[in-house]
């Protein structure tokens, strides 16, 4: 097992409150013969889908993971392992990728999982996934060699192939073929190969899974998983404290409501790193030069953002990638050295850039946009008012809903600076490069700065063009160096504030992960019921 770094939260005891009754959900009772072993995880809202292959989102991925599985798994520490593909290999030229398909696997409706399912997914489903086209556009043929072997033929090498496959869950051909894939009812009642089977969904109430009695991975120790809807963060926190639920996402701003309890553990690993990031619009007259953008970024106290906005649940960013992606980190980028918070030096740089302090006490004013529902970025926005004020830059706060943020920041470019929480995904080429490469079509969740830099684009393309990790690293390091020089998008802090908080009162194993536990899900096969 991989030991989990853990944070035990201890604060003032919560006052009396009315908790959501989950007696019916909890089931089981004492650990006795015949008692039903039930896992309960609160979720904030109704899921928009349960199929992460066709709908993006952290919640969709988390809820889909127990049901739908990929060919290759990847842990939160970026280590890969076999799943529906038992093994794989590249040809010497990197243009053929052969997989041994796991035998004896059945879909939840009893139909066999076959090489035909694998081919159907590569040919029909994967091109519809956000990360799919960059890979499938390079596949010239999906060949079924025999009933247990599938070979992909590529026109050119695709660097993050294994990482991309870890994000691609497989869908059953016999359920999707000949249908409208996007509107197929199975997207809300999935049929997969995973350890849990979809049972029911009641909008506004709960989502229920049951044990897969025929799971290829062995006997599943969970009889039932229930996901009650708890939109109020206080309710989720109090339910955790009361032992009524086993897991929930608790806002960093709500951590103070968790009573001191040795059974409560806030997870720090198990998912790929998230970050609170600063986005800058280079089309703004004040932010049009890298010198001013560097001064703005340097004026932000990243340690204070970590301590206050995310409640100490993370660490200040010192580069464009988290430390866990050591293979791709550039030694020539160090935010502490490159962007020190030296107020005198920052003021001098802004003076020399042609922005002296005016009669109103400011050099210029920036509009800062953030998503109102993200507590960490909301707190960080308030901090930036003071931090940028230290170098006489005014800040107007603009809190908006998520959909409005997407439209105004990415489509309309109607922002000066913005704060966002995002993830690095399974590979830098998948989750990081998009924030730096040219985005002329103004696609959402991609570089909104207006900057199109040939050096960055070439480096990002280079990292996609080879499966050799050392060569990929060279390209990614070059991208980071150039991103430092232009500085228009950068993380402020790596955070696990959005990771779940779990109670170990009824289950052992919620706070540990094996080396075959996929990112975004728990170690279903490693759980042990205590009752």
PDB file of C-alpha atoms in Angstrom, residues 80-252:
ATOM      1  CA  UNK A  80       0.401   3.516 -14.646  1.00  0.00           C
ATOM      2  CA  UNK A  81      -0.917  -0.032 -14.298  1.00  0.00           C
ATOM      3  CA  UNK A  82      -2.960  -2.583 -16.318  1.00  0.00           C
ATOM      4  CA  UNK A  83      -6.750  -2.553 -16.277  1.00  0.00           C
ATOM      5  CA  UNK A  84      -8.815  -3.740 -19.252  1.00  0.00           C
ATOM      6  CA  UNK A  85      -5.541  -4.097 -21.137  1.00  0.00           C
ATOM      7  CA  UNK A  86      -3.385  -6.674 -19.356  1.00  0.00           C
ATOM      8  CA  UNK A  87      -0.201  -5.560 -21.136  1.00  0.00           C
ATOM      9  CA  UNK A  88       0.948  -3.352 -24.005  1.00  0.00           C
ATOM     10  CA  UNK A  89       3.987  -2.545 -26.113  1.00  0.00           C
ATOM     11  CA  UNK A  90       5.171  -0.123 -28.783  1.00  0.00           C
ATOM     12  CA  UNK A  91       6.859  -1.130 -31.996  1.00  0.00           C
ATOM     13  CA  UNK A  92      10.465   0.008 -32.425  1.00  0.00           C
ATOM     14  CA  UNK A  93       9.378   2.969 -34.556  1.00  0.00           C
ATOM     15  CA  UNK A  94       6.619   3.960 -32.129  1.00  0.00           C
ATOM     16  CA  UNK A  95       3.964   3.760 -34.842  1.00  0.00           C
ATOM     17  CA  UNK A  96       2.266   0.586 -33.641  1.00  0.00           C
ATOM     18  CA  UNK A  97       0.803   0.062 -30.190  1.00  0.00           C
ATOM     19  CA  UNK A  98      -0.357  -3.436 -29.322  1.00  0.00           C
ATOM     20  CA  UNK A  99      -2.581  -4.288 -26.354  1.00  0.00           C
ATOM     21  CA  UNK A 100      -3.496  -7.638 -24.837  1.00  0.00           C
ATOM     22  CA  UNK A 101      -7.185  -7.319 -23.976  1.00  0.00           C
ATOM     23  CA  UNK A 102      -8.181  -8.798 -20.620  1.00  0.00           C
ATOM     24  CA  UNK A 103     -10.157 -12.019 -21.036  1.00  0.00           C
ATOM     25  CA  UNK A 104     -13.091 -13.254 -18.944  1.00  0.00           C
ATOM     26  CA  UNK A 105     -14.479  -9.758 -18.333  1.00  0.00           C
ATOM     27  CA  UNK A 106     -18.217  -9.140 -18.631  1.00  0.00           C
ATOM     28  CA  UNK A 107     -20.243  -5.973 -18.854  1.00  0.00           C
ATOM     29  CA  UNK A 108     -22.686  -5.379 -16.011  1.00  0.00           C
ATOM     30  CA  UNK A 109     -25.558  -6.730 -18.143  1.00  0.00           C
ATOM     31  CA  UNK A 110     -23.739 -10.047 -18.599  1.00  0.00           C
ATOM     32  CA  UNK A 111     -22.485  -9.499 -22.147  1.00  0.00           C
ATOM     33  CA  UNK A 112     -18.788 -10.343 -22.704  1.00  0.00           C
ATOM     34  CA  UNK A 113     -16.213  -7.562 -23.021  1.00  0.00           C
ATOM     35  CA  UNK A 114     -14.296  -8.181 -26.268  1.00  0.00           C
ATOM     36  CA  UNK A 115     -11.757  -6.763 -28.676  1.00  0.00           C
ATOM     37  CA  UNK A 116     -14.743  -5.537 -30.722  1.00  0.00           C
ATOM     38  CA  UNK A 117     -15.625  -3.214 -27.831  1.00  0.00           C
ATOM     39  CA  UNK A 118     -12.081  -1.860 -27.832  1.00  0.00           C
ATOM     40  CA  UNK A 119     -12.124  -1.162 -31.578  1.00  0.00           C
ATOM     41  CA  UNK A 120     -15.567   0.467 -31.357  1.00  0.00           C
ATOM     42  CA  UNK A 121     -14.350   2.841 -28.679  1.00  0.00           C
ATOM     43  CA  UNK A 122     -11.237   3.913 -30.604  1.00  0.00           C
ATOM     44  CA  UNK A 123     -13.147   4.336 -33.860  1.00  0.00           C
ATOM     45  CA  UNK A 124     -16.398   5.872 -32.603  1.00  0.00           C
ATOM     46  CA  UNK A 125     -16.316   7.085 -28.990  1.00  0.00           C
ATOM     47  CA  UNK A 126     -12.839   8.388 -28.200  1.00  0.00           C
ATOM     48  CA  UNK A 127     -12.927  11.098 -30.925  1.00  0.00           C
ATOM     49  CA  UNK A 128     -15.790  12.678 -28.947  1.00  0.00           C
ATOM     50  CA  UNK A 129     -13.795  12.988 -25.723  1.00  0.00           C
ATOM     51  CA  UNK A 130     -12.030  16.282 -24.954  1.00  0.00           C
ATOM     52  CA  UNK A 131      -8.636  14.571 -25.045  1.00  0.00           C
ATOM     53  CA  UNK A 132      -9.501  12.137 -27.828  1.00  0.00           C
ATOM     54  CA  UNK A 133      -9.045  13.881 -31.196  1.00  0.00           C
ATOM     55  CA  UNK A 134      -5.358  14.721 -30.693  1.00  0.00           C
ATOM     56  CA  UNK A 135      -4.779  10.969 -30.348  1.00  0.00           C
ATOM     57  CA  UNK A 136      -7.355   9.444 -32.705  1.00  0.00           C
ATOM     58  CA  UNK A 137      -6.497  11.833 -35.551  1.00  0.00           C
ATOM     59  CA  UNK A 138      -3.115  10.096 -35.689  1.00  0.00           C
ATOM     60  CA  UNK A 139      -4.581   6.563 -35.725  1.00  0.00           C
ATOM     61  CA  UNK A 140      -4.814   5.185 -39.271  1.00  0.00           C
ATOM     62  CA  UNK A 141      -6.272   1.818 -38.269  1.00  0.00           C
ATOM     63  CA  UNK A 142      -7.563  -0.038 -35.212  1.00  0.00           C
ATOM     64  CA  UNK A 143      -6.735  -3.650 -35.996  1.00  0.00           C
ATOM     65  CA  UNK A 144      -8.218  -6.659 -34.206  1.00  0.00           C
ATOM     66  CA  UNK A 145      -5.341  -9.135 -34.476  1.00  0.00           C
ATOM     67  CA  UNK A 146      -7.226 -11.873 -32.627  1.00  0.00           C
ATOM     68  CA  UNK A 147      -9.859 -12.124 -29.887  1.00  0.00           C
ATOM     69  CA  UNK A 148      -7.417 -10.922 -27.238  1.00  0.00           C
ATOM     70  CA  UNK A 149      -5.140  -8.565 -29.191  1.00  0.00           C
ATOM     71  CA  UNK A 150      -5.707  -5.094 -30.636  1.00  0.00           C
ATOM     72  CA  UNK A 151      -3.079  -3.039 -32.475  1.00  0.00           C
ATOM     73  CA  UNK A 152      -3.275   0.695 -33.121  1.00  0.00           C
ATOM     74  CA  UNK A 153      -1.495   1.921 -36.245  1.00  0.00           C
ATOM     75  CA  UNK A 154      -0.324   5.551 -36.108  1.00  0.00           C
ATOM     76  CA  UNK A 155       0.677   7.989 -38.834  1.00  0.00           C
ATOM     77  CA  UNK A 156       3.098   9.563 -36.357  1.00  0.00           C
ATOM     78  CA  UNK A 157       4.055   9.095 -32.723  1.00  0.00           C
ATOM     79  CA  UNK A 158       1.764  10.521 -30.063  1.00  0.00           C
ATOM     80  CA  UNK A 159       3.650  11.419 -26.887  1.00  0.00           C
ATOM     81  CA  UNK A 160       1.062  11.165 -24.092  1.00  0.00           C
ATOM     82  CA  UNK A 161      -0.653   8.032 -25.461  1.00  0.00           C
ATOM     83  CA  UNK A 162      -0.577   6.013 -22.235  1.00  0.00           C
ATOM     84  CA  UNK A 163      -1.694   8.993 -20.173  1.00  0.00           C
ATOM     85  CA  UNK A 164      -4.520   9.728 -22.608  1.00  0.00           C
ATOM     86  CA  UNK A 165      -5.740   6.139 -22.448  1.00  0.00           C
ATOM     87  CA  UNK A 166      -5.884   6.397 -18.659  1.00  0.00           C
ATOM     88  CA  UNK A 167      -8.558   9.096 -19.130  1.00  0.00           C
ATOM     89  CA  UNK A 168     -10.614   7.085 -21.634  1.00  0.00           C
ATOM     90  CA  UNK A 169     -13.200   4.801 -20.050  1.00  0.00           C
ATOM     91  CA  UNK A 170     -14.682   2.180 -22.357  1.00  0.00           C
ATOM     92  CA  UNK A 171     -18.348   1.977 -23.311  1.00  0.00           C
ATOM     93  CA  UNK A 172     -20.188  -1.198 -24.456  1.00  0.00           C
ATOM     94  CA  UNK A 173     -20.558  -1.492 -28.214  1.00  0.00           C
ATOM     95  CA  UNK A 174     -23.835  -3.417 -27.907  1.00  0.00           C
ATOM     96  CA  UNK A 175     -25.402  -0.529 -25.943  1.00  0.00           C
ATOM     97  CA  UNK A 176     -24.104   2.415 -28.007  1.00  0.00           C
ATOM     98  CA  UNK A 177     -23.764   1.180 -31.583  1.00  0.00           C
ATOM     99  CA  UNK A 178     -26.417   2.688 -33.843  1.00  0.00           C
ATOM    100  CA  UNK A 179     -27.551   5.247 -31.258  1.00  0.00           C
ATOM    101  CA  UNK A 180     -26.985   8.932 -30.665  1.00  0.00           C
ATOM    102  CA  UNK A 181     -23.986   8.574 -28.353  1.00  0.00           C
ATOM    103  CA  UNK A 182     -24.517  11.915 -26.635  1.00  0.00           C
ATOM    104  CA  UNK A 183     -28.178  11.323 -25.758  1.00  0.00           C
ATOM    105  CA  UNK A 184     -27.994   7.573 -25.085  1.00  0.00           C
ATOM    106  CA  UNK A 185     -29.873   6.838 -21.811  1.00  0.00           C
ATOM    107  CA  UNK A 186     -26.885   4.781 -20.649  1.00  0.00           C
ATOM    108  CA  UNK A 187     -25.040   8.027 -20.003  1.00  0.00           C
ATOM    109  CA  UNK A 188     -27.198   8.387 -16.880  1.00  0.00           C
ATOM    110  CA  UNK A 189     -27.462   4.654 -16.160  1.00  0.00           C
ATOM    111  CA  UNK A 190     -24.067   3.365 -17.250  1.00  0.00           C
ATOM    112  CA  UNK A 191     -23.234  -0.252 -18.010  1.00  0.00           C
ATOM    113  CA  UNK A 192     -19.566  -0.829 -17.362  1.00  0.00           C
ATOM    114  CA  UNK A 193     -17.052  -3.411 -16.174  1.00  0.00           C
ATOM    115  CA  UNK A 194     -16.114  -1.827 -12.822  1.00  0.00           C
ATOM    116  CA  UNK A 195     -16.526  -2.995  -9.227  1.00  0.00           C
ATOM    117  CA  UNK A 196     -19.865  -1.201  -8.739  1.00  0.00           C
ATOM    118  CA  UNK A 197     -23.090  -1.451 -10.759  1.00  0.00           C
ATOM    119  CA  UNK A 198     -25.553   1.398 -11.288  1.00  0.00           C
ATOM    120  CA  UNK A 199     -28.852   0.707  -9.480  1.00  0.00           C
ATOM    121  CA  UNK A 200     -30.877   3.921  -9.254  1.00  0.00           C
ATOM    122  CA  UNK A 201     -30.849   7.696  -9.384  1.00  0.00           C
ATOM    123  CA  UNK A 202     -33.408  10.008  -7.782  1.00  0.00           C
ATOM    124  CA  UNK A 203     -32.915  13.656  -8.737  1.00  0.00           C
ATOM    125  CA  UNK A 204     -32.315  15.854  -5.723  1.00  0.00           C
ATOM    126  CA  UNK A 205     -32.091  12.859  -3.393  1.00  0.00           C
ATOM    127  CA  UNK A 206     -29.535  10.139  -4.044  1.00  0.00           C
ATOM    128  CA  UNK A 207     -27.545   7.993  -6.429  1.00  0.00           C
ATOM    129  CA  UNK A 208     -27.161   4.275  -5.615  1.00  0.00           C
ATOM    130  CA  UNK A 209     -24.668   1.655  -6.814  1.00  0.00           C
ATOM    131  CA  UNK A 210     -24.494  -2.021  -5.845  1.00  0.00           C
ATOM    132  CA  UNK A 211     -21.710  -4.585  -5.803  1.00  0.00           C
ATOM    133  CA  UNK A 212     -20.607  -6.184  -9.067  1.00  0.00           C
ATOM    134  CA  UNK A 213     -20.954  -9.880  -8.206  1.00  0.00           C
ATOM    135  CA  UNK A 214     -18.869 -10.867 -11.239  1.00  0.00           C
ATOM    136  CA  UNK A 215     -16.032  -8.338 -11.063  1.00  0.00           C
ATOM    137  CA  UNK A 216     -12.889  -9.450 -12.886  1.00  0.00           C
ATOM    138  CA  UNK A 217     -10.749  -7.964 -10.103  1.00  0.00           C
ATOM    139  CA  UNK A 218     -12.147 -10.256  -7.380  1.00  0.00           C
ATOM    140  CA  UNK A 219     -14.695 -10.069  -4.591  1.00  0.00           C
ATOM    141  CA  UNK A 220     -15.800  -6.473  -4.021  1.00  0.00           C
ATOM    142  CA  UNK A 221     -15.964  -5.684  -0.275  1.00  0.00           C
ATOM    143  CA  UNK A 222     -18.695  -3.010  -0.670  1.00  0.00           C
ATOM    144  CA  UNK A 223     -22.304  -4.188  -1.015  1.00  0.00           C
ATOM    145  CA  UNK A 224     -23.817  -0.791  -1.739  1.00  0.00           C
ATOM    146  CA  UNK A 225     -22.592   2.762  -2.375  1.00  0.00           C
ATOM    147  CA  UNK A 226     -24.978   5.653  -1.763  1.00  0.00           C
ATOM    148  CA  UNK A 227     -24.383   9.258  -2.827  1.00  0.00           C
ATOM    149  CA  UNK A 228     -26.935  11.541  -1.100  1.00  0.00           C
ATOM    150  CA  UNK A 229     -27.311  15.094  -2.436  1.00  0.00           C
ATOM    151  CA  UNK A 230     -26.154  17.631   0.161  1.00  0.00           C
ATOM    152  CA  UNK A 231     -25.811  21.053  -1.463  1.00  0.00           C
ATOM    153  CA  UNK A 232     -25.141  22.861   1.814  1.00  0.00           C
ATOM    154  CA  UNK A 233     -21.458  22.610   2.858  1.00  0.00           C
ATOM    155  CA  UNK A 234     -22.363  22.962   6.536  1.00  0.00           C
ATOM    156  CA  UNK A 235     -24.678  19.960   6.301  1.00  0.00           C
ATOM    157  CA  UNK A 236     -21.951  17.863   4.684  1.00  0.00           C
ATOM    158  CA  UNK A 237     -19.458  18.835   7.379  1.00  0.00           C
ATOM    159  CA  UNK A 238     -21.844  18.120  10.234  1.00  0.00           C
ATOM    160  CA  UNK A 239     -22.835  14.772   8.721  1.00  0.00           C
ATOM    161  CA  UNK A 240     -19.154  13.792   8.595  1.00  0.00           C
ATOM    162  CA  UNK A 241     -18.659  14.795  12.212  1.00  0.00           C
ATOM    163  CA  UNK A 242     -21.716  12.794  13.247  1.00  0.00           C
ATOM    164  CA  UNK A 243     -20.477   9.678  11.456  1.00  0.00           C
ATOM    165  CA  UNK A 244     -23.541   9.616   9.191  1.00  0.00           C
ATOM    166  CA  UNK A 245     -21.486   9.634   5.983  1.00  0.00           C
ATOM    167  CA  UNK A 246     -18.095   8.245   5.059  1.00  0.00           C
ATOM    168  CA  UNK A 247     -16.797  10.920   2.682  1.00  0.00           C
ATOM    169  CA  UNK A 248     -17.527  14.432   1.403  1.00  0.00           C
ATOM    170  CA  UNK A 249     -15.803  17.415  -0.146  1.00  0.00           C
ATOM    171  CA  UNK A 250     -15.498  20.114   2.489  1.00  0.00           C
ATOM    172  CA  UNK A 251     -14.719  23.695   1.462  1.00  0.00           C
ATOM    173  CA  UNK A 252     -11.487  25.054   2.898  1.00  0.00           C
TER     174      UNK A 252
END
